[in-house]
Tab-separated table of C-alpha atoms in Angstrom:
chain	number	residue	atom	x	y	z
A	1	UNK	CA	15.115	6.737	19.744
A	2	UNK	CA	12.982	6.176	16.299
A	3	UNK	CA	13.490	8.329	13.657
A	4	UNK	CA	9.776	9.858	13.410
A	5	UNK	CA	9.526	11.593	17.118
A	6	UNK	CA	8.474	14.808	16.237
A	7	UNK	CA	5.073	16.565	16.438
A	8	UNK	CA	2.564	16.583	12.940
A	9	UNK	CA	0.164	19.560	12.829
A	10	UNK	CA	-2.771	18.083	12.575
A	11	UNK	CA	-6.552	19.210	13.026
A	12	UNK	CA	-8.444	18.075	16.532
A	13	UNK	CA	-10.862	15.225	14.430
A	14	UNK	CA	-11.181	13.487	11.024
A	15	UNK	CA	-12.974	15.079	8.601
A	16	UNK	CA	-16.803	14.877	8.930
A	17	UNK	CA	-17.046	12.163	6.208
A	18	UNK	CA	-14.527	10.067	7.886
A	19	UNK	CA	-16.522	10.345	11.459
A	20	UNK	CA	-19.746	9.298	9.741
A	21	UNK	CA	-17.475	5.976	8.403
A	22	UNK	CA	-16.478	5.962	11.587
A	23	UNK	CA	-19.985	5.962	13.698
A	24	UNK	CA	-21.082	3.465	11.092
A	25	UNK	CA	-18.909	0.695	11.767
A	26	UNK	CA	-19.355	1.142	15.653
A	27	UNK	CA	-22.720	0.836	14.854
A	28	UNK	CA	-22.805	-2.575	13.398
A	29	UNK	CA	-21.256	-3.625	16.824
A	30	UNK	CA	-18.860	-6.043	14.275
A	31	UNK	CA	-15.665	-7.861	15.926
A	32	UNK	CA	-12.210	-6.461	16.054
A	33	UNK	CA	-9.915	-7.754	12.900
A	34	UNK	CA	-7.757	-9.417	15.838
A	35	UNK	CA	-10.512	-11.343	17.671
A	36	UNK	CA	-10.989	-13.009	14.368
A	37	UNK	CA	-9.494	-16.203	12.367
A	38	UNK	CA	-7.790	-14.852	9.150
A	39	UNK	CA	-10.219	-16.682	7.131
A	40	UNK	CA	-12.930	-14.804	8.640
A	41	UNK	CA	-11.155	-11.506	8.301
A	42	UNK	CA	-10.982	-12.026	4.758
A	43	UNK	CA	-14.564	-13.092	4.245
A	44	UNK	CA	-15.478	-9.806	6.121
A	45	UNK	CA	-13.511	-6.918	4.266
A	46	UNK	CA	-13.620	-8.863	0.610
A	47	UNK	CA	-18.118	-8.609	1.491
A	48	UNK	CA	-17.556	-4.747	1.840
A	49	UNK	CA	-17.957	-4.250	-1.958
A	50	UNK	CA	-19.857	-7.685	-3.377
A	51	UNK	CA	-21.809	-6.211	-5.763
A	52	UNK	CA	-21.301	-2.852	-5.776
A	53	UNK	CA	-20.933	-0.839	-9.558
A	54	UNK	CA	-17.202	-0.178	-10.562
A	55	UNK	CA	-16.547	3.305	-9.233
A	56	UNK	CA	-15.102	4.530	-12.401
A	57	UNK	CA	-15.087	3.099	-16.479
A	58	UNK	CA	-11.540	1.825	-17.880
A	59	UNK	CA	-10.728	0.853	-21.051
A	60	UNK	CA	-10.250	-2.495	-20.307
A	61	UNK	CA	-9.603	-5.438	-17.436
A	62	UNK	CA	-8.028	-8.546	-17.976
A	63	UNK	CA	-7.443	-11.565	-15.460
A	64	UNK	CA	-4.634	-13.443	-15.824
A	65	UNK	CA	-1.467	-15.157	-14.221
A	66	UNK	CA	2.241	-14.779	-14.430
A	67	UNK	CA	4.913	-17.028	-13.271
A	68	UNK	CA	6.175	-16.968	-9.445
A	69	UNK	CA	8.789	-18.107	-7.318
A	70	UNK	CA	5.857	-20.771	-5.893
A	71	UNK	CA	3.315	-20.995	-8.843
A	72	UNK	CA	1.579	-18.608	-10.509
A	73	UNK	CA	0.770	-15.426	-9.644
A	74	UNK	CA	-2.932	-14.022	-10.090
A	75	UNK	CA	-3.023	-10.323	-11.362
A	76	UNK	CA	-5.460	-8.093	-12.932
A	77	UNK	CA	-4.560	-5.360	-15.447
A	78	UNK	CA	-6.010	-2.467	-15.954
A	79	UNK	CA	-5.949	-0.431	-19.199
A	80	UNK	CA	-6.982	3.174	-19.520
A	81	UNK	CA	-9.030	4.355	-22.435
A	82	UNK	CA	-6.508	6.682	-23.870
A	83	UNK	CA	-4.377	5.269	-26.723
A	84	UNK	CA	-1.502	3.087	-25.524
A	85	UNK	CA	1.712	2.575	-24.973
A	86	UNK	CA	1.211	3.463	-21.450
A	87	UNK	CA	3.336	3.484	-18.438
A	88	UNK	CA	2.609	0.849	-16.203
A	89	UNK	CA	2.362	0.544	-12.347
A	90	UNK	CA	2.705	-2.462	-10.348
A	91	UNK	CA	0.183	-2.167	-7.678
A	92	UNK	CA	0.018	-3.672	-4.141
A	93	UNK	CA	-3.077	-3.982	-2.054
A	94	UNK	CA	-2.932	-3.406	1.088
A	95	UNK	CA	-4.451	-5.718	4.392
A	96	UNK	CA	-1.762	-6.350	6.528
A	97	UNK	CA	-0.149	-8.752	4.440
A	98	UNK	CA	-3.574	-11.171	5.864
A	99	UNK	CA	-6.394	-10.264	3.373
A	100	UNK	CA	-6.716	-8.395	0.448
A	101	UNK	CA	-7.000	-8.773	-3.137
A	102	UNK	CA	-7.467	-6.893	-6.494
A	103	UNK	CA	-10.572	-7.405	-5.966
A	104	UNK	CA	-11.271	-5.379	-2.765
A	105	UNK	CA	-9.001	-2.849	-4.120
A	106	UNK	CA	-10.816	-2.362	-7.840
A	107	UNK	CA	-11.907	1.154	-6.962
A	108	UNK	CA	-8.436	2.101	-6.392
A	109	UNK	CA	-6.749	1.179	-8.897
A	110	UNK	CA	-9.237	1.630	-11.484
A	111	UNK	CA	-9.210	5.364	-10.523
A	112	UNK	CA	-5.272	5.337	-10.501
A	113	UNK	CA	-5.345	3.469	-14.085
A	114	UNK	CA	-7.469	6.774	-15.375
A	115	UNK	CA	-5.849	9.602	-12.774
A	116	UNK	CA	-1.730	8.346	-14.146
A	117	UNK	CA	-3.062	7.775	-17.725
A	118	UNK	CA	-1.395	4.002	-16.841
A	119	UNK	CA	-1.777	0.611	-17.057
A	120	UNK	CA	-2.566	-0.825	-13.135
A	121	UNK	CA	-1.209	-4.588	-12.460
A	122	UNK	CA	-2.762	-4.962	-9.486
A	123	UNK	CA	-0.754	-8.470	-7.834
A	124	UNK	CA	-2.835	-11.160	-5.763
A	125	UNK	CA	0.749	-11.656	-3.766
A	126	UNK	CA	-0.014	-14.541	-1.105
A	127	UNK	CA	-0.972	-13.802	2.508
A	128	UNK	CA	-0.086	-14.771	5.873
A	129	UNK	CA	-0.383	-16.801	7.716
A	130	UNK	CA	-0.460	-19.474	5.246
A	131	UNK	CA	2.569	-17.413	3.839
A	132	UNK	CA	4.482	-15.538	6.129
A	133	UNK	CA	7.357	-13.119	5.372
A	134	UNK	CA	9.115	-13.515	2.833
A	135	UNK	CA	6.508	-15.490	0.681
A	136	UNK	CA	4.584	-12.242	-0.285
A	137	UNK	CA	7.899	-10.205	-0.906
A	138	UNK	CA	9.034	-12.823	-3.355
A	139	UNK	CA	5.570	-12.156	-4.974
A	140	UNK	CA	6.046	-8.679	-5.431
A	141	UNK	CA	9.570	-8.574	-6.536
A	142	UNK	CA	8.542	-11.487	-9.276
A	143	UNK	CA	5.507	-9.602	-10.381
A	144	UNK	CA	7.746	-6.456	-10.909
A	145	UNK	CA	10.355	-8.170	-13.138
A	146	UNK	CA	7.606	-9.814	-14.736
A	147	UNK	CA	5.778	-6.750	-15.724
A	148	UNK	CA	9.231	-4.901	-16.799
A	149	UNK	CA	10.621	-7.661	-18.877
A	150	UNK	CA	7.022	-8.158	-20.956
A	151	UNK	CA	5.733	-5.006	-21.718
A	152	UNK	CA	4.176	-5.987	-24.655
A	153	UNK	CA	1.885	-8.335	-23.006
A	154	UNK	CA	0.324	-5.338	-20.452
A	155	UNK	CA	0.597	-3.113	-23.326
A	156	UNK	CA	3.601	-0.928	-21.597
A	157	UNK	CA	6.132	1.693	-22.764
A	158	UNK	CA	9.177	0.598	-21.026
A	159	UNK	CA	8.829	2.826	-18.118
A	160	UNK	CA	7.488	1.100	-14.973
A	161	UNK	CA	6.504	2.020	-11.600
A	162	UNK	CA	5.084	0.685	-7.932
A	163	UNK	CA	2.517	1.646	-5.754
A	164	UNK	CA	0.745	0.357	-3.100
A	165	UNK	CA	-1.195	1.349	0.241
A	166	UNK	CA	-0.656	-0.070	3.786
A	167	UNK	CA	1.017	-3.794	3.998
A	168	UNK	CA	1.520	-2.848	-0.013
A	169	UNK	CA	3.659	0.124	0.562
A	170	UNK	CA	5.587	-2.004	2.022
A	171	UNK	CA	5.387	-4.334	-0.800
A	172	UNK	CA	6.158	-1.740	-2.806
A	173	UNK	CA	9.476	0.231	-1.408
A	174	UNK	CA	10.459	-3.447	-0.676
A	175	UNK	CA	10.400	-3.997	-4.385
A	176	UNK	CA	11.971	-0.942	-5.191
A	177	UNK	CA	14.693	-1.889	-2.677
A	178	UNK	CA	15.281	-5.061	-4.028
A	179	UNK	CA	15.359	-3.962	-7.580
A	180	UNK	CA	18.198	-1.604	-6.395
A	181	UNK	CA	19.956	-4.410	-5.198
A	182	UNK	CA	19.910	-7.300	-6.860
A	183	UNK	CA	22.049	-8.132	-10.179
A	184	UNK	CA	18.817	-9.190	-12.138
A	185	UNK	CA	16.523	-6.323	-10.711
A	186	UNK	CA	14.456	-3.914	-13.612
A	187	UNK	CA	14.299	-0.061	-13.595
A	188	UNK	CA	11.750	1.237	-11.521
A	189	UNK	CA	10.905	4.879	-12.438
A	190	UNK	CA	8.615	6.009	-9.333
A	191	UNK	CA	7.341	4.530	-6.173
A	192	UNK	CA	4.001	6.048	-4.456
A	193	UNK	CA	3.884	4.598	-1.279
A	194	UNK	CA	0.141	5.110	0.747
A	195	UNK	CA	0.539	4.857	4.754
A	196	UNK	CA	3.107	2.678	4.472
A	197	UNK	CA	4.470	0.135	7.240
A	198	UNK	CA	8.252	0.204	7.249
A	199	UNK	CA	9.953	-0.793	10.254
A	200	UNK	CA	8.225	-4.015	12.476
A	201	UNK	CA	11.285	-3.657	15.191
A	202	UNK	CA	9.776	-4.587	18.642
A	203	UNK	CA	10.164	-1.257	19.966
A	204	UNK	CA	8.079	0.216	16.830
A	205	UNK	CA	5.274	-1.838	17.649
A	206	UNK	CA	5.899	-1.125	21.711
A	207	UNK	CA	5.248	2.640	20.930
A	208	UNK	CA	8.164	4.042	19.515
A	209	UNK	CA	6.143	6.035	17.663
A	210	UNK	CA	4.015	8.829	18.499
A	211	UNK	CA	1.385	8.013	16.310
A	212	UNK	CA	1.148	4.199	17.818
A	213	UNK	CA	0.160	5.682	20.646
A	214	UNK	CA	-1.952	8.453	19.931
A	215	UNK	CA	-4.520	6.643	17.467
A	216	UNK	CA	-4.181	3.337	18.898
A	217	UNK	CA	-7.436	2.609	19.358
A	218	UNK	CA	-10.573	4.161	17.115
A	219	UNK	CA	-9.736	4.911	14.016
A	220	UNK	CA	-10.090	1.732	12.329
A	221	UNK	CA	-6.681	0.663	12.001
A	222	UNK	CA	-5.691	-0.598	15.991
A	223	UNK	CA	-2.414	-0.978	17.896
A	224	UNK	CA	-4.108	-4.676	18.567
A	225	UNK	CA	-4.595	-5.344	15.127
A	226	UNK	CA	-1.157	-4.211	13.894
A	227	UNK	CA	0.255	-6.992	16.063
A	228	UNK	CA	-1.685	-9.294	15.348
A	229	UNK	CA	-1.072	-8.438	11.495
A	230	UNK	CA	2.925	-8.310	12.693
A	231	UNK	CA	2.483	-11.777	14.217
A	232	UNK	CA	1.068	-13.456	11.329
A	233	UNK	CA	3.226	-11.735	8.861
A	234	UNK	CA	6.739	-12.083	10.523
A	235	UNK	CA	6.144	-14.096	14.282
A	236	UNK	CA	9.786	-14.223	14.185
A	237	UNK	CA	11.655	-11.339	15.791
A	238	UNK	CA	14.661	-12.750	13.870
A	239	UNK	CA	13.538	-10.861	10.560
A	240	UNK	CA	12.208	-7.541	12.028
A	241	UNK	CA	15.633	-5.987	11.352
A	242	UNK	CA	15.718	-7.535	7.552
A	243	UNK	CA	15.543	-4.641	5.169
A	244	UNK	CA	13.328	-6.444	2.691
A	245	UNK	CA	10.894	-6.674	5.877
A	246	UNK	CA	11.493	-2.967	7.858
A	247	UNK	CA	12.774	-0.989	4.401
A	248	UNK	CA	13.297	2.129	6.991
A	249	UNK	CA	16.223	0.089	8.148
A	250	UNK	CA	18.423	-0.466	4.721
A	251	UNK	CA	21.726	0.443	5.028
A	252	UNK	CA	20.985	3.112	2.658
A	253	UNK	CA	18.539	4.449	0.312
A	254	UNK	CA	20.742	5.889	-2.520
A	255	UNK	CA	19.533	5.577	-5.594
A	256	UNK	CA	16.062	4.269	-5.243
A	257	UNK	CA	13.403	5.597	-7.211
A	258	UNK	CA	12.074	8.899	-6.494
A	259	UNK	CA	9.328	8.519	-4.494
A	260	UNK	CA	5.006	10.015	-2.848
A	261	UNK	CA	4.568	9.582	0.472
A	262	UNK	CA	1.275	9.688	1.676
A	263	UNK	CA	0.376	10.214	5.592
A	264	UNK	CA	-2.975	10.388	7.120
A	265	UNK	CA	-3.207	12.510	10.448
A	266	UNK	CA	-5.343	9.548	12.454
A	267	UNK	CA	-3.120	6.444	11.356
A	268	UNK	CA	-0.767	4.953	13.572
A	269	UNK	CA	1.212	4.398	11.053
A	270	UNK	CA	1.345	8.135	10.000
A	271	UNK	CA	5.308	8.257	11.964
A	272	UNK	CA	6.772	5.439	10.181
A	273	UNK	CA	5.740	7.071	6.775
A	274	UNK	CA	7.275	10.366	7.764
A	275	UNK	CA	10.473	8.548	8.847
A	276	UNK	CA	10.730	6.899	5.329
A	277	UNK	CA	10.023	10.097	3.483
A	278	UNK	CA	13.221	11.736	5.870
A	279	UNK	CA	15.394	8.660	5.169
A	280	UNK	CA	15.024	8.721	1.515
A	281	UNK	CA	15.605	12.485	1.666
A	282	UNK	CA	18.368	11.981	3.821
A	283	UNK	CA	19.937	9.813	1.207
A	284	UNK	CA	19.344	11.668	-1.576
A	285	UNK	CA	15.760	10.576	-3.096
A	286	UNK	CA	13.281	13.266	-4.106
A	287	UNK	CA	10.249	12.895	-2.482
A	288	UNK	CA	6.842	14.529	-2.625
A	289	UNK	CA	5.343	14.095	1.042
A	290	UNK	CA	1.544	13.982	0.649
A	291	UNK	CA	-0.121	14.661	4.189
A	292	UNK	CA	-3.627	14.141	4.860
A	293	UNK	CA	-4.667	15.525	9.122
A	294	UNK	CA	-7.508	14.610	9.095
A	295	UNK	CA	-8.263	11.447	7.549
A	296	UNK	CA	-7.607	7.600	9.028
A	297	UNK	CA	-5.647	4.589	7.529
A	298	UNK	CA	-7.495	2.598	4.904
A	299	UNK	CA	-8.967	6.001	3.511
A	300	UNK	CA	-7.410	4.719	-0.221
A	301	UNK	CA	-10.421	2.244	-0.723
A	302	UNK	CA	-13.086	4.678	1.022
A	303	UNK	CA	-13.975	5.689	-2.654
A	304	UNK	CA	-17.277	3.899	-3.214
A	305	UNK	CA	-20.641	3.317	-0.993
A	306	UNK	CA	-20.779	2.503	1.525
A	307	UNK	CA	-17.849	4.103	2.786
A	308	UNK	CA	-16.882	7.005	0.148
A	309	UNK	CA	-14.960	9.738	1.713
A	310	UNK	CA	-13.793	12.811	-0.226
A	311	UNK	CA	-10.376	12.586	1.281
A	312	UNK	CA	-9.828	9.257	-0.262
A	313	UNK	CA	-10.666	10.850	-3.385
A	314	UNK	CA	-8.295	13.614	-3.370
A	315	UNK	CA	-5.450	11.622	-2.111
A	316	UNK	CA	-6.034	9.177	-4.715
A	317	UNK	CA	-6.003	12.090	-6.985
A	318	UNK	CA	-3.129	13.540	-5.618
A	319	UNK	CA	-1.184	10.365	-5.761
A	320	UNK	CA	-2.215	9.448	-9.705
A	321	UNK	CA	-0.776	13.153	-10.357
A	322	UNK	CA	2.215	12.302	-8.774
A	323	UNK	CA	2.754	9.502	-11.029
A	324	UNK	CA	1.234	11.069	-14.218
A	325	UNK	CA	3.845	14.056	-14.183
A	326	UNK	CA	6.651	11.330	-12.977
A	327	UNK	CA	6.119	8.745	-15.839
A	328	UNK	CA	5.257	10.691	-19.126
């Protein structure tokens, strides 16, 4: 038996603003994520913003790279307006560890640079299936030491958190985990962790989860294209038990950082969130558990036409709070 079988009180349908979304894309008749090459997947969601305004003025944005465990690393960094030192937070994007970039996620983080009063790095980590597990993990764990052993350089105060939504929740609480456990690994202050995919056991993805079942199928995120996001990602079955790829399944979760949790009622993934929040409670962590019934998965970058839904908003805002009161 998983950890997250229990019932979530949750409203009968998303929110009127998500439906619309929702209508929308079954409008444009457009191919499921899994009936499509990765390549075209990635052409597809990064088109879903060319062009568009930024959703909200920062002080500034700077391009640049850091070093990796395989080359470079591209991030962005965001600066708010306010005068610095700032905290900063290392920020994964999420797309099922296949697509994604900083920028398809500019709306988010710009409005979590200026919500956390914080400098964003927002980490271009590699993608599957190019490179699978643990290529991106590597990625995310160098980009965190990075960033907490040259503050200067980003403009930071020493104090340094991660964040991410989706495949970069993982990303993130994987980072966390392995900056708990390794000899060379930096503070980390806070983690806020969006609809986060933890555990990638076979049984998970067989329905081990409530919430697998129940929004399998129409509301945007699928139970086909989790697997085929799993498959890419880690075709192995040999890893789905590693820790750095399923963090629900560390030995323990003592003294990580204390930690958001955000949940959306219509995301299959809203059961493995909920089981992370109870296993870091379990072990000790404070966590704030952030529940949102009536919104989907990938509501975080639903911010900015065409697809701005007030949920997004507020759990953006709710999330940027979390880390303002956590990190000054």
């Amino acid at each position: 038996m998983l950890l997250a079988d229990r019932s979530f009180s949750m409203v009968s349908e998303p929110s009127e603003d998500v439906q619309a979304v929702l209508a929308a894309m079954e409008s444009m008749d457009l191919p499921e994520i899994h009936e499509l090459e990765p390549e075209q997947v990635r052409e597809g969601m990064e088109g879903r913003f060319a062009g568009a305004e930024p959703v909200a003025d920062v002080g500034a944005v700077e391009d640049r790279e850091i070093p990796g465990p395989d080359g470079d690393i591209p991030v962005r960094v965001y600066t708010p307006e306010s005068e610095g030192p700032h905290p900063v937070v290392v920020f994964y994007h999420g797309g099922g560890f296949v697509f994604g970039s900083p920028d398809g996620h500019d709306a988010p983080a710009r409005l979590l640079t200026n919500g956390a009063d914080a400098v964003v790095v927002s980490v271009d980590y590699r993608l599957a299936p190019e490179h699978p597990f643990p290529a991106p993990v590597e990625d995310a764990y160098a980009a965190l030491r990075w960033v907490a052993e040259n503050q200067e350089a980003v403009g930071g105060n020493g104090t340094v958190a991660v964040a991410g939504d989706s495949a970069g929740g993982n990303l993130a609480a994987v980072a966390a985990l392995a900056a708990r456990n390794r000899d060379d690994g930096p503070d980390v202050a806070y983690q806020a962790l969006v609809y986060p995919v933890v555990d990638f056991r076979e049984d998970a993805a067989g329905g081990g989860y409530a919430s697998h079942v129940e929004n399998a199928e129409g509301y945007f995120l699928t139970a086909a294209d989790m697997e085929y996001f799993h498959d890419h990602y880690a075709p192995s079955w040999v890893h789905h038990r590693n820790p750095y790829l399923s963090p629900l399944l560390a030995e323990s979760h003592a003294d990580l950082p204390p930690a958001t949790v955000a949940t959306c009622g219509f995301d299959p993934l809203r059961d493995e969130g909920r089981a992370y929040a109870d296993a870091l409670d379990a072990d000790g962590v404070d966590v704030t558990r952030r529940e949102y019934d009536d919104l989907i998965h990938g509501v975080l970058n639903m911010v900015q036409e065409p697809m701005d839904v007030q949920g997004g908003h507020d759990l953006l805002d709710d999330v940027a709070g979390d880390l303002r009161d956590a990190l000054h």
